[in-house]
Tab-separated table of C-alpha atoms and ligand atoms in Angstrom:
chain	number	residue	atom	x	y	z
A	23	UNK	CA	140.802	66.041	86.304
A	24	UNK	CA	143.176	68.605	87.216
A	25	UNK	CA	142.445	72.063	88.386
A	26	UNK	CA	142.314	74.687	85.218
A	27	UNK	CA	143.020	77.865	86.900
A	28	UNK	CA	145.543	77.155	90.081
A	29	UNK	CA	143.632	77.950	93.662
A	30	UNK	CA	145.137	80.213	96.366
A	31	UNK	CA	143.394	78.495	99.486
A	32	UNK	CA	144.420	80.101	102.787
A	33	UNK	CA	143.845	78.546	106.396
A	34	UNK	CA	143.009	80.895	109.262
A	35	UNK	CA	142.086	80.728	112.870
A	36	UNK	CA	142.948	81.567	116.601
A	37	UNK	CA	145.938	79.823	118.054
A	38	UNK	CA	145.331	76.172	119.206
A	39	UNK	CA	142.703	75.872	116.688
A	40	UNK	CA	144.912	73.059	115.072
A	41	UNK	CA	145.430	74.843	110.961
A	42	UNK	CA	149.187	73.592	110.915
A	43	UNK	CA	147.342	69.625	110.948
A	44	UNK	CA	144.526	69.905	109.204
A	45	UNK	CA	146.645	71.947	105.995
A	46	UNK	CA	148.522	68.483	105.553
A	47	UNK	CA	145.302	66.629	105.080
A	48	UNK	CA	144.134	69.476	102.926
A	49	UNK	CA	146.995	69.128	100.867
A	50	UNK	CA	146.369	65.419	100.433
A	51	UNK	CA	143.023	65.839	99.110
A	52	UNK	CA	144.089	67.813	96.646
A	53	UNK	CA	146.696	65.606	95.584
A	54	UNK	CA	143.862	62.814	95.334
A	55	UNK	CA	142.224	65.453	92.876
A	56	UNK	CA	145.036	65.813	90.775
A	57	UNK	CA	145.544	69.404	91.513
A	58	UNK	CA	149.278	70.143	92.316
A	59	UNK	CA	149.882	72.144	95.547
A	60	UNK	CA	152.283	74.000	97.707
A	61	UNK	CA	152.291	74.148	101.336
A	62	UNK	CA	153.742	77.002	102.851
A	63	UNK	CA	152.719	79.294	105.505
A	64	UNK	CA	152.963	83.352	107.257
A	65	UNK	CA	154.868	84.639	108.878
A	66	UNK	CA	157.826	82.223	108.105
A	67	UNK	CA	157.472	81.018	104.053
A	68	UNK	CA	160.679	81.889	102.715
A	69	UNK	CA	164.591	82.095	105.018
A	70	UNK	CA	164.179	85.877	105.373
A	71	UNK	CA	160.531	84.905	106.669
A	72	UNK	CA	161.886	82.736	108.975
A	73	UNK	CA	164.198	85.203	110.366
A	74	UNK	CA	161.188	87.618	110.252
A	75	UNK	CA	158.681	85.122	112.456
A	76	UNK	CA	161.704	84.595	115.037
A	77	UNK	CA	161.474	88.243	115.592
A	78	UNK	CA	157.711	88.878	115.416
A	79	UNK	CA	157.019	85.329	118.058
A	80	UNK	CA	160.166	86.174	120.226
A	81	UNK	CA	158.264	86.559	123.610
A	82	UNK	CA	161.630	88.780	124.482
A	83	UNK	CA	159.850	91.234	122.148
A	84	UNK	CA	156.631	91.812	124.491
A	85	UNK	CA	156.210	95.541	123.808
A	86	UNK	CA	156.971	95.718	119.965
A	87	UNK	CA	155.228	98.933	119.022
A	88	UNK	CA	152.239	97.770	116.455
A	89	UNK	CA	153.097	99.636	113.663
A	90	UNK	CA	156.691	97.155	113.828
A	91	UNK	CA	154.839	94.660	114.232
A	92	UNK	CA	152.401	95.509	110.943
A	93	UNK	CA	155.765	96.523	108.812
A	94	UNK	CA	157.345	92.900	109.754
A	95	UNK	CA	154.280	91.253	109.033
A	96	UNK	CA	154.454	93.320	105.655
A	97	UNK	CA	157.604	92.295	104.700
A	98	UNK	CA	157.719	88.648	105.673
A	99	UNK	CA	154.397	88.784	103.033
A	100	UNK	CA	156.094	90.586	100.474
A	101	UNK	CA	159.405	88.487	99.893
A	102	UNK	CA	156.735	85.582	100.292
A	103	UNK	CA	154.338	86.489	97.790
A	104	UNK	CA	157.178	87.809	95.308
A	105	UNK	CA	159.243	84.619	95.640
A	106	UNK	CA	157.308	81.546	96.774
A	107	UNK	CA	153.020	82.596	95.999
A	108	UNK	CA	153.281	84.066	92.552
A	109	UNK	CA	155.835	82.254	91.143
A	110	UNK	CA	153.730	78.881	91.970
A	111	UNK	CA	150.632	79.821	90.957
A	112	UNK	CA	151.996	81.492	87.562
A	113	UNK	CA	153.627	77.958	87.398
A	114	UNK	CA	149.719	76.573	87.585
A	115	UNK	CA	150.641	75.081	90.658
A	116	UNK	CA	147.681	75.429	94.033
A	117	UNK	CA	149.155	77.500	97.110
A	118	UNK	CA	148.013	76.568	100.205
A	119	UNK	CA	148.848	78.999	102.868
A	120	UNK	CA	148.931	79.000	106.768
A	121	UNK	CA	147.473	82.249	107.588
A	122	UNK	CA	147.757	85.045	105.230
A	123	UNK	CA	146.238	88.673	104.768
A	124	UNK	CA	142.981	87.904	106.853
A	125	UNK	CA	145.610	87.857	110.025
A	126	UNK	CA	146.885	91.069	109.894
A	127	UNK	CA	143.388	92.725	109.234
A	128	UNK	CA	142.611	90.412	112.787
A	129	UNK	CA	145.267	90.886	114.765
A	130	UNK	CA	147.185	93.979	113.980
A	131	UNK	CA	143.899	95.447	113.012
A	132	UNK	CA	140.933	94.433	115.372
A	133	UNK	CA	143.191	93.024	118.460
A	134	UNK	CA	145.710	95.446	117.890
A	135	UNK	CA	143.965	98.477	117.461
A	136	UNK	CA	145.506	99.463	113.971
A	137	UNK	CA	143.256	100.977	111.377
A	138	UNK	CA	141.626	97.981	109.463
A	139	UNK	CA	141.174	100.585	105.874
A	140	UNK	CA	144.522	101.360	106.754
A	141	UNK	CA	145.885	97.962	106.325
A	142	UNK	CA	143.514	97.268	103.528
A	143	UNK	CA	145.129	100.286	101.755
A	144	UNK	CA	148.705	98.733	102.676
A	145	UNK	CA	147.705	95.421	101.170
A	146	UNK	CA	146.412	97.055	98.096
A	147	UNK	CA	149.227	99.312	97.271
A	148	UNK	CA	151.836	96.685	97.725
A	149	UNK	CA	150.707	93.272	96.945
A	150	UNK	CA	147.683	94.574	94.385
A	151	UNK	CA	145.297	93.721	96.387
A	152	UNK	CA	145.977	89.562	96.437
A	153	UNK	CA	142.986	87.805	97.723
A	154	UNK	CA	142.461	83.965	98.402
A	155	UNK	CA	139.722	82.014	96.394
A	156	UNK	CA	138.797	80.087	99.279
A	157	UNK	CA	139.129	80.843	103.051
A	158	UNK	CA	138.975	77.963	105.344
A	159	UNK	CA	138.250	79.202	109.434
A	160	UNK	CA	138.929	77.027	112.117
A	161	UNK	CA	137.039	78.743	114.668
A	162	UNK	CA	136.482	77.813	118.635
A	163	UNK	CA	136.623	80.027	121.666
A	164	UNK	CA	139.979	81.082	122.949
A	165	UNK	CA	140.409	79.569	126.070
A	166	UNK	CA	140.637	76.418	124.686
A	167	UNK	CA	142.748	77.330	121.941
A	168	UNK	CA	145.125	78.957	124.261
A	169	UNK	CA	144.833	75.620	126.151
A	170	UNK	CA	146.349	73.986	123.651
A	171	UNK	CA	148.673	76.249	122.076
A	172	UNK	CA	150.284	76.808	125.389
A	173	UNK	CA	150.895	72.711	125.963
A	174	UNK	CA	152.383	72.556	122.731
A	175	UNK	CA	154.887	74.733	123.107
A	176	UNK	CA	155.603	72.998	126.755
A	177	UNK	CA	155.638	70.040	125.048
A	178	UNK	CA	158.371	71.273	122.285
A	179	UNK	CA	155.755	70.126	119.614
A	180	UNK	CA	156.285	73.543	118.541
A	181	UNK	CA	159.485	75.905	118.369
A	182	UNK	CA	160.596	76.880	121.401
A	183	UNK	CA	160.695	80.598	121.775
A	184	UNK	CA	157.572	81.417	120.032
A	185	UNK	CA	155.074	82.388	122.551
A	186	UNK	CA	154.625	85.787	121.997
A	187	UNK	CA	150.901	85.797	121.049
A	188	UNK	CA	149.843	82.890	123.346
A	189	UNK	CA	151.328	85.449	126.143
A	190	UNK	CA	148.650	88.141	125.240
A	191	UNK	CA	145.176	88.419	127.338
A	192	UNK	CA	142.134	86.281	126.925
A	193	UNK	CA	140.697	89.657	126.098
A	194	UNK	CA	143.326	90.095	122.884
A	195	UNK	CA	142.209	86.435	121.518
A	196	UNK	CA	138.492	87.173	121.638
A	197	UNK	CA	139.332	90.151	119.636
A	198	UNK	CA	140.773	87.800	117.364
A	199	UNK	CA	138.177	84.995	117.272
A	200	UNK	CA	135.369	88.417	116.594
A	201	UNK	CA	137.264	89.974	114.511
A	202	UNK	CA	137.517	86.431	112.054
A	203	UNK	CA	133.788	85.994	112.422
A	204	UNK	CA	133.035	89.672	111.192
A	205	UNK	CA	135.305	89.028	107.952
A	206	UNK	CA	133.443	85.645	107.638
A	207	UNK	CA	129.966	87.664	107.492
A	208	UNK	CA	131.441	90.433	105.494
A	209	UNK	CA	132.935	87.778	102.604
A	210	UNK	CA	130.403	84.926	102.755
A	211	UNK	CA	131.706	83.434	99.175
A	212	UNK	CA	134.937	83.380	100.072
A	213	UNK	CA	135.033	82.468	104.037
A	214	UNK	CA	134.079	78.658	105.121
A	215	UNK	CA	133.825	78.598	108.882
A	216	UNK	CA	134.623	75.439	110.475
A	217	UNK	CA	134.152	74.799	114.144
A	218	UNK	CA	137.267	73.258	115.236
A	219	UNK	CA	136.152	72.401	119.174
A	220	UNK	CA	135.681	69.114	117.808
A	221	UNK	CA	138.267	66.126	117.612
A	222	UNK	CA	140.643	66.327	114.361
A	223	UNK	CA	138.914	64.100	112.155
A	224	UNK	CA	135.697	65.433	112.455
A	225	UNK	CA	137.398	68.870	111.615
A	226	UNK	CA	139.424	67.363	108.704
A	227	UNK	CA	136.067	65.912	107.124
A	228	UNK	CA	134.307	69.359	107.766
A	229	UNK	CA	137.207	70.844	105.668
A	230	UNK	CA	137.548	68.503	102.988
A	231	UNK	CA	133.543	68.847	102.646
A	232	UNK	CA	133.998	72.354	102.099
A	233	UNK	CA	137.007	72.307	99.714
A	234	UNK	CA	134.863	69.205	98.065
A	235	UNK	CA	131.804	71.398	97.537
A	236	UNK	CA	134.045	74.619	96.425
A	237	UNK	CA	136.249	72.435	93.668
A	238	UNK	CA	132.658	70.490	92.137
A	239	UNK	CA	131.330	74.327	91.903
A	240	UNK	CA	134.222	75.567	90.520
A	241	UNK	CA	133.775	72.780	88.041
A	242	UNK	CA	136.668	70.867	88.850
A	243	UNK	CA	135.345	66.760	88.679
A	244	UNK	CA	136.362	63.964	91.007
A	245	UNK	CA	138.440	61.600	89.158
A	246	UNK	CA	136.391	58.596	87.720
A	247	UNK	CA	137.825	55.765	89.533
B	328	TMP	P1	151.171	80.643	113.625
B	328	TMP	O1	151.439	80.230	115.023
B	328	TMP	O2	149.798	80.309	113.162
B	328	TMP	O3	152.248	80.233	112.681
B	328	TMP	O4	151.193	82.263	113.595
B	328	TMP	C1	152.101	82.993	114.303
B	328	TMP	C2	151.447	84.171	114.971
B	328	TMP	O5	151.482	85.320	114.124
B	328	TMP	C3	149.996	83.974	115.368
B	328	TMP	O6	149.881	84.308	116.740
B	328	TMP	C4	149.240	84.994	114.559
B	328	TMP	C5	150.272	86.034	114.237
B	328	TMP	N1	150.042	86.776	112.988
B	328	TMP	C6	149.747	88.122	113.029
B	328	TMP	O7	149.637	88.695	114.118
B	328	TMP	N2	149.597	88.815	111.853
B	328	TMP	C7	149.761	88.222	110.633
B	328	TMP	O8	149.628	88.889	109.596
B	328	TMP	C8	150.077	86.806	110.591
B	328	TMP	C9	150.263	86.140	109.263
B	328	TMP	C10	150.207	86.120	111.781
């Protein structure tokens, strides 16, 4: 049976921690469920987004002052949620999103040093306050994130050019990785934390466990077959 009410599901996590995979097999289950979805992501949803992230990842643009870097943030989310988020789920269809809001509270906010109430305020006053149903966080320790976040991009498997954040200190991601886990124990209904040190399909069944559990609560059934 279908979903009644569409679900804003978001996927967060440190770099390497493998979110850009495991949304695909997200998206599947869904699909399996009946529930129509969308796959997008932040920054980068929409073709001013994309400019947007080429900016914000450009490793060209080391020093970006943080308050850029929050504004950019800012506005790849607003032409995003105006033009891709709300539309979809006023259309009833699921969004499933790549990082969202969480981010910017973690990095701009916690690694960055940026006022966290400030951002919250920012969020609010622009975007009303829009908050997933479900967050999904693929959580394990930096180093090997960075690990493998830093042979991908050797490897091309993703865009060239992007490094920015992989180029920041092991002492900026463990900001990050904290900074998750204290918004997991602040928002316990909506937060799932997944450890993703493991291999991928012992991650993927950990997620689709906890989307499982969250739909058959929600009162969404299985189909019958
Ligand atoms: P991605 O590699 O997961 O697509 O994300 C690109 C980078 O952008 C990643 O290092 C996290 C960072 N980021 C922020 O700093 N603030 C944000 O609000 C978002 C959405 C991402």
């Amino acid at each position: 049976m279908a979903a009644e009410t569409p679900l804003f599901i978001t996927l967060e996590g440190g770099e390497g921690a493998g979110k850009t995979t495991q949304i695909v097999h997200l998206a599947g289950l869904l699909a399996e469920r009946g529930v129509k979805s969308l796959l997008t992501r932040e920054p980068g949803g929409t073709a001013i987004g994309k400019r947007i992230r080429a900016v914000l990842l450009d490793p060209d643009h080391a020093g970006m002052a943080p308050e850029t870097e929050l504004l950019l943030y800012m506005a790849d989310r607003a032409e995003h949620i105006q033009t891709v988020i709300r539309p979809a789920l006023t259309d009833g269809t699921s969004v499933l999103c790549d990082r969202f809001f969480d981010a910017t509270i973690v990095y701009q906010g916690a690694a960055r040093g940026l006022s966290a109430e400030w951002i919250g305020r920012l969020h609010d006053l622009l975007f009303a306050g829009l908050k997933p149903d479900l967050t999904l966080l693929l959580d394990l320790p930096p180093e090997a994130g960075l690990a493998r976040a830093r042979r991908q991009l050797e490897q091309g498997v993703r865009a060239g050019g992007e490094g920015r954040f992989e180029a920041e200190s092991l002492d900026f991601h463990q900001r990050v990785r904290m900074g998750y886990l204290a918004l997991a124990r602040q928002e316990p209904e909506r937060f799932r934390v997944i450890d993703a040190g493991r291999d991928e399909d012992r991650v993927r069944r950990d997620i689709l466990a906890a989307v499982e559990m969250f739909l058959n609560r929600r009162g969404d059934k299985p189909p019958s077959n």
